[in-house]
Amino acid sequence: MTRLLISRPMTDAVRDRARAEFDTEIRDSNAPMTKEEMVTGLREFDVIMPSLGDAFSQEVFASAGETRCKLLANFGVGYNHIDVDAARDAGVAVTNTPGAVTDATADIAMTLLLMSARRAAEGERLVRSGKWEGWHPTQMLGLHVTGKHVGIVGLGRIGEAISRRCHFGFGMDVSYLARSDKDPGFPVRRSESAASLAEGVDFLVVAVPGGDETRHLIDSKVLAAMKPTAHLINVARGEVVDEEALIAALEAGAIGGAGLDVYEFEPRVPERLRRLDNVTLLPHLGTAAEEVRSAMGHMALDNVAAHAAGRNLPNAV
Ligand code: NAP
């Protein structure tokens, strides 16, 4: 029977299926795996189901030497914590969970977009503080959302789902940045660079994968190109945005605001960021719904099952 190590506690449905189908061990900690745990896991299990923060680096594979493990069935679509080249060199395949996360993550992008534009977090803090003095015509004026122009950095599965919500739900114009032309079935405009996309839009929404290629794609120059009223939304990976430059822009009031689900040095969120009222901060909630987390787990287990049966991996990366 396939020996499976799952690196975090799972939903009941995923845990029960894993135990029924495989010889499964589940870590009872939500902390990222230590180097020792990853090395031992690679040596002692056939498959590991890692997740965000489990840094399977070149060094980990080198330390493990000959691995019993032949598959990292990642729980999540983003796999920038795994060195895929080093895994391949070690004879370890990698799979992820695309699609299962798309709508939920797009919904969180819209949550942040609306909250940031309409100052919802700030307003909620005001009510909770007991200092709200009542409605008046010029109280807490935010940015009207309907009919604005959104720029999406990465028009892939999640980016397209965000664009549909913006186009059909809020009557927005949609521009985007990607490596190839996209046609979601309604008019969209492709930009040449992040800076040229940034300068024309009211909302800049980040939905590209993390990793070396996209690190600091949103830097001080891109932030400087944004309109002073525009909002930056990031549901991708923290490292795509230069967090220091973003804090400087928010402190200076150079942009209208920001809505963040992810952070450059997650879970550390700088005190300077937490002090600001013009930023909405969520604790990486993109896929945080029971049915979505179960769907992700089942997709990861489908890959484990395919591996165990010697079939093609449905979601190889
Ligand atoms: P996807 O379908 O692969 O889409 C990625 C998009 O980014 C594609 O349009 C791609 O363009 C574009 N892209 C990639 N590299 C680029 C570059 N260097 N410059 C410009 N565009 C680039 O991925 P997805 O399923 O939408 O997921 C996107 C990311 O969201 C994941 O990798 C993950 O990190 C993050 N995520 C976050 C959460 C959360 O909880 N907040 C949840 C799920 C996912 P081409 O198609 O032209 O290559």
Tab-separated table of C-alpha atoms and ligand atoms in Angstrom:
chain	number	residue	atom	x	y	z
A	1	MET	CA	0.000	0.000	0.000
A	2	THR	CA	1.272	3.467	-0.903
A	3	ARG	CA	2.798	5.241	2.107
A	4	LEU	CA	1.502	8.816	2.087
A	5	LEU	CA	2.623	11.706	4.284
A	6	ILE	CA	0.216	14.671	4.428
A	7	SER	CA	1.895	17.774	5.781
A	8	ARG	CA	-1.124	19.476	7.408
A	9	PRO	CA	-4.406	18.455	9.037
A	10	MET	CA	-7.091	18.232	6.304
A	11	THR	CA	-10.889	18.480	6.176
A	12	ASP	CA	-12.661	15.369	7.515
A	13	ALA	CA	-13.632	14.199	4.009
A	14	VAL	CA	-10.056	14.368	2.718
A	15	ARG	CA	-8.592	12.781	5.857
A	16	ASP	CA	-11.078	9.875	5.718
A	17	ARG	CA	-10.460	9.176	2.030
A	18	ALA	CA	-6.677	9.352	2.461
A	19	ARG	CA	-6.824	6.861	5.339
A	20	ALA	CA	-9.165	4.536	3.411
A	21	GLU	CA	-7.068	4.444	0.236
A	22	PHE	CA	-3.471	4.741	1.434
A	23	ASP	CA	-1.191	3.979	4.361
A	24	THR	CA	-1.480	7.572	5.522
A	25	GLU	CA	0.315	9.614	8.125
A	26	ILE	CA	-0.921	13.178	8.751
A	27	ARG	CA	1.217	15.726	10.620
A	28	ASP	CA	-0.791	17.295	13.429
A	29	SER	CA	0.950	20.678	13.049
A	30	ASN	CA	0.021	23.617	10.824
A	31	ALA	CA	3.615	24.901	10.841
A	32	PRO	CA	5.676	24.418	7.677
A	33	MET	CA	7.713	21.186	7.591
A	34	THR	CA	11.239	21.483	8.942
A	35	LYS	CA	14.164	20.519	6.738
A	36	GLU	CA	14.595	17.325	8.791
A	37	GLU	CA	10.931	16.385	8.316
A	38	MET	CA	11.174	16.917	4.545
A	39	VAL	CA	14.373	14.891	4.264
A	40	THR	CA	12.951	12.033	6.372
A	41	GLY	CA	9.672	12.217	4.440
A	42	LEU	CA	11.467	11.911	1.092
A	43	ARG	CA	13.342	8.856	2.374
A	44	GLU	CA	10.477	7.038	4.116
A	45	PHE	CA	7.252	7.731	2.167
A	46	ASP	CA	6.155	6.931	-1.409
A	47	VAL	CA	4.254	10.187	-1.767
A	48	ILE	CA	4.193	13.458	0.179
A	49	MET	CA	1.290	15.904	0.025
A	50	PRO	CA	3.000	19.197	0.908
A	51	SER	CA	1.481	22.646	1.036
A	52	LEU	CA	2.325	26.352	1.098
A	53	GLY	CA	5.484	27.002	3.098
A	54	ASP	CA	6.953	23.476	2.832
A	55	ALA	CA	10.165	24.586	1.124
A	56	PHE	CA	11.316	21.586	-0.903
A	57	SER	CA	14.536	23.234	-2.065
A	58	GLN	CA	17.521	21.921	-3.978
A	59	GLU	CA	19.278	21.582	-0.602
A	60	VAL	CA	16.493	19.364	0.791
A	61	PHE	CA	16.657	17.009	-2.207
A	62	ALA	CA	20.469	16.940	-2.002
A	63	SER	CA	20.325	16.090	1.728
A	64	ALA	CA	17.764	13.337	1.136
A	65	GLY	CA	19.982	11.578	-1.423
A	66	GLU	CA	18.249	8.473	-2.775
A	67	THR	CA	14.492	9.075	-2.247
A	68	ARG	CA	11.752	6.497	-1.742
A	69	CYS	CA	9.313	9.324	-2.533
A	70	LYS	CA	8.472	9.663	-6.233
A	71	LEU	CA	5.659	12.250	-6.042
A	72	LEU	CA	4.995	15.564	-4.311
A	73	ALA	CA	1.211	15.920	-4.719
A	74	ASN	CA	1.017	19.582	-3.750
A	75	PHE	CA	-2.121	20.776	-1.958
A	76	GLY	CA	-2.679	24.077	-3.807
A	77	VAL	CA	-2.274	25.469	-7.310
A	78	GLY	CA	0.735	27.639	-6.361
A	79	TYR	CA	3.893	25.545	-6.042
A	80	ASN	CA	6.612	28.197	-5.856
A	81	HIS	CA	7.754	26.674	-2.516
A	82	ILE	CA	8.927	23.582	-4.453
A	83	ASP	CA	12.073	23.615	-6.597
A	84	VAL	CA	10.512	21.681	-9.483
A	85	ASP	CA	13.822	21.309	-11.381
A	86	ALA	CA	15.557	19.881	-8.305
A	87	ALA	CA	12.590	17.535	-7.778
A	88	ARG	CA	12.791	16.331	-11.378
A	89	ASP	CA	16.550	15.740	-11.055
A	90	ALA	CA	15.842	13.666	-7.935
A	91	GLY	CA	13.241	11.614	-9.844
A	92	VAL	CA	10.311	13.153	-7.980
A	93	ALA	CA	7.239	14.278	-9.957
A	94	VAL	CA	5.172	17.292	-8.821
A	95	THR	CA	1.419	17.819	-9.201
A	96	ASN	CA	-0.871	20.677	-8.117
A	97	THR	CA	-4.596	21.438	-7.814
A	98	PRO	CA	-5.573	23.837	-10.634
A	99	GLY	CA	-9.212	24.767	-11.166
A	100	ALA	CA	-10.409	23.730	-7.707
A	101	VAL	CA	-9.273	27.087	-6.325
A	102	THR	CA	-10.275	29.418	-9.161
A	103	ASP	CA	-13.698	30.798	-8.194
A	104	ALA	CA	-12.973	31.039	-4.475
A	105	THR	CA	-9.777	33.007	-5.093
A	106	ALA	CA	-11.522	35.287	-7.601
A	107	ASP	CA	-14.220	35.903	-4.969
A	108	ILE	CA	-11.572	36.958	-2.445
A	109	ALA	CA	-10.079	39.322	-5.036
A	110	MET	CA	-13.508	40.952	-5.421
A	111	THR	CA	-13.926	41.059	-1.628
A	112	LEU	CA	-10.630	42.938	-1.332
A	113	LEU	CA	-11.384	45.185	-4.312
A	114	LEU	CA	-14.720	46.243	-2.831
A	115	MET	CA	-13.396	46.538	0.709
A	116	SER	CA	-10.435	48.652	-0.373
A	117	ALA	CA	-12.411	50.922	-2.730
A	118	ARG	CA	-15.250	51.471	-0.259
A	119	ARG	CA	-13.079	51.635	2.875
A	120	ALA	CA	-14.993	48.752	4.433
A	121	ALA	CA	-12.294	47.597	6.886
A	122	GLU	CA	-11.723	51.160	8.079
A	123	GLY	CA	-15.482	51.657	8.470
A	124	GLU	CA	-15.850	48.422	10.387
A	125	ARG	CA	-13.070	49.516	12.746
A	126	LEU	CA	-14.865	52.848	13.232
A	127	VAL	CA	-18.133	51.167	14.225
A	128	ARG	CA	-16.360	48.755	16.570
A	129	SER	CA	-14.477	51.638	18.221
A	130	GLY	CA	-17.768	53.190	19.391
A	131	LYS	CA	-16.663	56.540	17.889
A	132	TRP	CA	-19.021	56.610	14.889
A	133	GLU	CA	-21.103	59.764	15.057
A	134	GLY	CA	-23.651	58.853	12.379
A	135	TRP	CA	-24.239	59.261	8.642
A	136	HIS	CA	-23.376	62.501	6.894
A	137	PRO	CA	-22.976	63.444	3.236
A	138	THR	CA	-19.183	63.577	3.221
A	139	GLN	CA	-18.396	60.736	5.609
A	140	MET	CA	-15.705	58.208	4.578
A	141	LEU	CA	-15.972	58.781	0.849
A	142	GLY	CA	-14.409	55.945	-1.113
A	143	LEU	CA	-13.978	55.098	-4.783
A	144	HIS	CA	-17.110	54.166	-6.767
A	145	VAL	CA	-16.548	50.718	-8.286
A	146	THR	CA	-19.155	50.231	-11.050
A	147	GLY	CA	-17.973	51.145	-14.552
A	148	LYS	CA	-14.317	51.586	-13.640
A	149	HIS	CA	-11.280	50.140	-15.446
A	150	VAL	CA	-9.538	47.062	-14.021
A	151	GLY	CA	-6.064	45.862	-14.969
A	152	ILE	CA	-5.333	42.201	-14.288
A	153	VAL	CA	-1.748	41.033	-13.985
A	154	GLY	CA	-1.970	37.409	-15.161
A	155	LEU	CA	-5.141	36.526	-17.095
A	156	GLY	CA	-4.980	32.799	-16.331
A	157	ARG	CA	-7.650	30.734	-14.589
A	158	ILE	CA	-8.017	33.054	-11.578
A	159	GLY	CA	-7.331	36.273	-13.507
A	160	GLU	CA	-10.013	35.391	-16.065
A	161	ALA	CA	-12.520	34.541	-13.312
A	162	ILE	CA	-11.810	37.978	-11.798
A	163	SER	CA	-12.206	39.638	-15.210
A	164	ARG	CA	-15.640	37.992	-15.679
A	165	ARG	CA	-16.803	39.255	-12.299
A	166	CYS	CA	-15.535	42.755	-13.122
A	167	HIS	CA	-17.027	42.801	-16.644
A	168	PHE	CA	-20.408	41.137	-16.059
A	169	GLY	CA	-20.921	42.131	-12.426
A	170	PHE	CA	-19.582	45.677	-12.365
A	171	GLY	CA	-19.572	46.828	-16.001
A	172	MET	CA	-15.829	47.448	-15.951
A	173	ASP	CA	-13.379	47.728	-18.829
A	174	VAL	CA	-10.734	45.016	-18.581
A	175	SER	CA	-7.058	45.290	-19.517
A	176	TYR	CA	-4.450	42.661	-18.721
A	177	LEU	CA	-0.842	41.562	-18.737
A	178	ALA	CA	0.108	37.998	-19.719
A	179	ARG	CA	2.709	36.250	-21.841
A	180	SER	CA	0.172	35.371	-24.536
A	181	ASP	CA	-3.052	36.770	-26.044
A	182	LYS	CA	-6.279	35.929	-24.218
A	183	ASP	CA	-9.925	35.849	-25.296
A	184	PRO	CA	-12.360	35.424	-22.411
A	185	GLY	CA	-15.301	36.032	-24.784
A	186	PHE	CA	-15.719	39.755	-24.183
A	187	PRO	CA	-13.425	42.631	-25.151
A	188	VAL	CA	-10.172	42.833	-23.196
A	189	ARG	CA	-7.054	44.878	-23.945
A	190	ARG	CA	-3.539	43.486	-23.569
A	191	SER	CA	-0.800	45.754	-22.181
A	192	GLU	CA	2.888	45.566	-23.010
A	193	SER	CA	4.201	45.898	-19.473
A	194	ALA	CA	3.091	46.096	-15.866
A	195	ALA	CA	3.842	49.840	-15.825
A	196	SER	CA	1.797	50.586	-18.950
A	197	LEU	CA	-1.082	48.520	-17.545
A	198	ALA	CA	-0.828	50.319	-14.184
A	199	GLU	CA	-1.055	53.841	-15.568
A	200	GLY	CA	-4.486	53.473	-17.153
A	201	VAL	CA	-6.485	51.589	-14.537
A	202	ASP	CA	-8.494	52.216	-11.369
A	203	PHE	CA	-7.767	48.752	-9.950
A	204	LEU	CA	-4.612	46.745	-10.524
A	205	VAL	CA	-5.239	43.105	-9.546
A	206	VAL	CA	-2.320	40.688	-9.257
A	207	ALA	CA	-3.028	37.052	-10.259
A	208	VAL	CA	0.278	35.675	-11.624
A	209	PRO	CA	2.150	32.718	-10.096
A	210	GLY	CA	5.001	33.524	-7.690
A	211	GLY	CA	8.632	32.518	-8.250
A	212	ASP	CA	11.798	34.056	-9.663
A	213	GLU	CA	10.192	35.194	-12.926
A	214	THR	CA	7.554	37.370	-11.270
A	215	ARG	CA	9.389	38.497	-8.100
A	216	HIS	CA	8.794	42.243	-7.644
A	217	LEU	CA	6.958	42.468	-10.976
A	218	ILE	CA	5.027	45.173	-9.125
A	219	ASP	CA	7.867	47.453	-8.010
A	220	SER	CA	8.213	51.138	-7.147
A	221	LYS	CA	8.064	52.110	-10.851
A	222	VAL	CA	4.777	50.271	-11.412
A	223	LEU	CA	3.325	51.742	-8.214
A	224	ALA	CA	4.454	55.226	-9.313
A	225	ALA	CA	2.669	54.715	-12.649
A	226	MET	CA	-0.674	54.093	-10.890
A	227	LYS	CA	-3.221	56.891	-10.581
A	228	PRO	CA	-3.213	58.421	-7.071
A	229	THR	CA	-6.800	57.193	-6.691
A	230	ALA	CA	-6.125	53.625	-7.889
A	231	HIS	CA	-6.089	50.513	-5.684
A	232	LEU	CA	-3.697	47.549	-5.797
A	233	ILE	CA	-5.148	44.117	-5.029
A	234	ASN	CA	-2.892	41.073	-4.531
A	235	VAL	CA	-4.312	37.535	-4.284
A	236	ALA	CA	-1.329	35.839	-5.955
A	237	ARG	CA	1.873	35.578	-3.924
A	238	GLY	CA	3.366	38.256	-1.661
A	239	GLU	CA	6.735	38.249	-3.399
A	240	VAL	CA	5.202	39.487	-6.677
A	241	VAL	CA	4.819	42.906	-5.027
A	242	ASP	CA	7.801	44.804	-3.574
A	243	GLU	CA	6.237	45.162	-0.128
A	244	GLU	CA	8.644	47.880	1.027
A	245	ALA	CA	7.798	49.977	-2.052
A	246	LEU	CA	4.079	49.366	-1.498
A	247	ILE	CA	4.300	50.521	2.128
A	248	ALA	CA	6.117	53.691	0.987
A	249	ALA	CA	3.413	54.374	-1.634
A	250	LEU	CA	0.616	53.829	0.894
A	251	GLU	CA	2.323	55.978	3.542
A	252	ALA	CA	2.785	58.789	1.021
A	253	GLY	CA	-0.808	58.500	-0.221
A	254	ALA	CA	0.627	57.962	-3.709
A	255	ILE	CA	-2.090	55.378	-4.455
A	256	GLY	CA	-5.679	55.169	-3.247
A	257	GLY	CA	-5.246	51.985	-1.239
A	258	ALA	CA	-4.437	48.301	-1.322
A	259	GLY	CA	-6.118	45.010	-0.549
A	260	LEU	CA	-3.815	42.109	0.296
A	261	ASP	CA	-4.413	38.410	0.846
A	262	VAL	CA	-0.714	37.482	0.678
A	263	TYR	CA	2.538	38.946	2.013
A	264	GLU	CA	6.151	38.962	0.922
A	265	PHE	CA	7.420	37.312	4.121
A	266	GLU	CA	4.240	35.515	5.118
A	267	PRO	CA	3.047	35.131	7.849
A	268	ARG	CA	5.072	38.173	8.952
A	269	VAL	CA	3.108	41.338	8.172
A	270	PRO	CA	5.189	44.476	8.834
A	271	GLU	CA	3.999	46.737	11.648
A	272	ARG	CA	4.202	49.724	9.237
A	273	LEU	CA	1.629	48.007	7.016
A	274	ARG	CA	-0.622	47.050	9.923
A	275	ARG	CA	-0.637	50.692	11.128
A	276	LEU	CA	-2.096	52.023	7.875
A	277	ASP	CA	-5.814	52.644	7.379
A	278	ASN	CA	-5.642	52.636	3.562
A	279	VAL	CA	-4.823	48.928	3.324
A	280	THR	CA	-7.117	45.926	3.814
A	281	LEU	CA	-5.317	42.893	5.201
A	282	LEU	CA	-6.644	39.333	4.967
A	283	PRO	CA	-4.862	36.206	6.280
A	284	HIS	CA	-4.462	34.331	2.946
A	285	LEU	CA	-8.163	33.443	2.732
A	286	GLY	CA	-8.251	32.810	-1.058
A	287	THR	CA	-9.418	29.189	-0.900
A	288	ALA	CA	-10.646	29.111	2.698
A	289	ALA	CA	-14.031	27.413	2.307
A	290	GLU	CA	-14.733	23.829	3.394
A	291	GLU	CA	-15.906	22.598	-0.008
A	292	VAL	CA	-12.976	24.253	-1.780
A	293	ARG	CA	-10.368	22.836	0.604
A	294	SER	CA	-12.010	19.407	0.243
A	295	ALA	CA	-12.006	19.718	-3.569
A	296	MET	CA	-8.300	20.635	-3.439
A	297	GLY	CA	-7.582	17.643	-1.199
A	298	HIS	CA	-9.521	15.270	-3.452
A	299	MET	CA	-7.660	16.564	-6.500
A	300	ALA	CA	-4.331	16.002	-4.747
A	301	LEU	CA	-5.474	12.489	-3.726
A	302	ASP	CA	-6.573	11.762	-7.322
A	303	ASN	CA	-2.956	12.367	-8.290
A	304	VAL	CA	-1.732	10.082	-5.496
A	305	ALA	CA	-4.182	7.389	-6.692
A	306	ALA	CA	-3.008	7.736	-10.310
A	307	HIS	CA	0.603	7.423	-9.176
A	308	ALA	CA	-0.212	4.356	-7.049
A	309	ALA	CA	-1.949	2.698	-10.023
A	310	GLY	CA	0.853	3.590	-12.451
A	311	ARG	CA	-1.462	5.846	-14.487
A	312	ASN	CA	-0.600	9.257	-15.974
A	313	LEU	CA	-0.696	12.049	-13.386
A	314	PRO	CA	-3.769	14.226	-14.086
A	315	ASN	CA	-2.162	17.443	-12.815
A	316	ALA	CA	1.570	17.159	-13.402
A	317	VAL	CA	3.341	20.539	-13.434
B	1	NAP	P1	-2.598	30.194	-14.237
B	1	NAP	O1	-3.875	29.712	-14.798
B	1	NAP	O2	-1.322	29.470	-14.549
B	1	NAP	O3	-2.464	31.736	-14.678
B	1	NAP	C1	-1.301	32.472	-14.544
B	1	NAP	C2	-1.342	33.672	-15.465
B	1	NAP	O4	-0.168	34.450	-15.208
B	1	NAP	C3	-1.348	33.356	-16.943
B	1	NAP	O5	-2.206	34.261	-17.607
B	1	NAP	C4	0.088	33.616	-17.376
B	1	NAP	O6	0.174	34.051	-18.704
B	1	NAP	C5	0.457	34.745	-16.464
B	1	NAP	N1	1.902	34.854	-16.250
B	1	NAP	C6	2.743	33.904	-15.780
B	1	NAP	N2	3.991	34.377	-15.721
B	1	NAP	C7	3.937	35.649	-16.170
B	1	NAP	C8	4.898	36.663	-16.357
B	1	NAP	N3	6.194	36.443	-16.078
B	1	NAP	N4	4.495	37.869	-16.822
B	1	NAP	C9	3.201	38.083	-17.121
B	1	NAP	N5	2.224	37.163	-16.964
B	1	NAP	C10	2.600	35.962	-16.493
B	1	NAP	O7	-2.647	30.230	-12.644
B	1	NAP	P2	-3.940	30.420	-11.693
B	1	NAP	O8	-4.594	29.118	-11.440
B	1	NAP	O9	-4.740	31.561	-12.232
B	1	NAP	O10	-3.212	30.837	-10.329
B	1	NAP	C11	-2.385	31.988	-10.265
B	1	NAP	C12	-1.669	32.051	-8.914
B	1	NAP	O11	-2.595	32.444	-7.903
B	1	NAP	C13	-1.147	30.714	-8.385
B	1	NAP	O12	0.107	30.377	-8.968
B	1	NAP	C14	-1.029	30.967	-6.892
B	1	NAP	O13	0.252	31.408	-6.527
B	1	NAP	C15	-2.045	32.082	-6.636
B	1	NAP	N6	-3.152	31.622	-5.780
B	1	NAP	C16	-3.414	32.271	-4.603
B	1	NAP	C17	-4.443	31.847	-3.788
B	1	NAP	C18	-4.764	32.514	-2.500
B	1	NAP	O14	-5.211	31.819	-1.582
B	1	NAP	N7	-4.611	33.811	-2.368
B	1	NAP	C19	-5.229	30.754	-4.170
B	1	NAP	C20	-4.955	30.118	-5.385
B	1	NAP	C21	-3.911	30.548	-6.182
B	1	NAP	P3	0.254	33.013	-19.953
B	1	NAP	O15	-1.034	32.238	-19.896
B	1	NAP	O16	0.348	33.884	-21.138
B	1	NAP	O17	1.439	32.130	-19.693
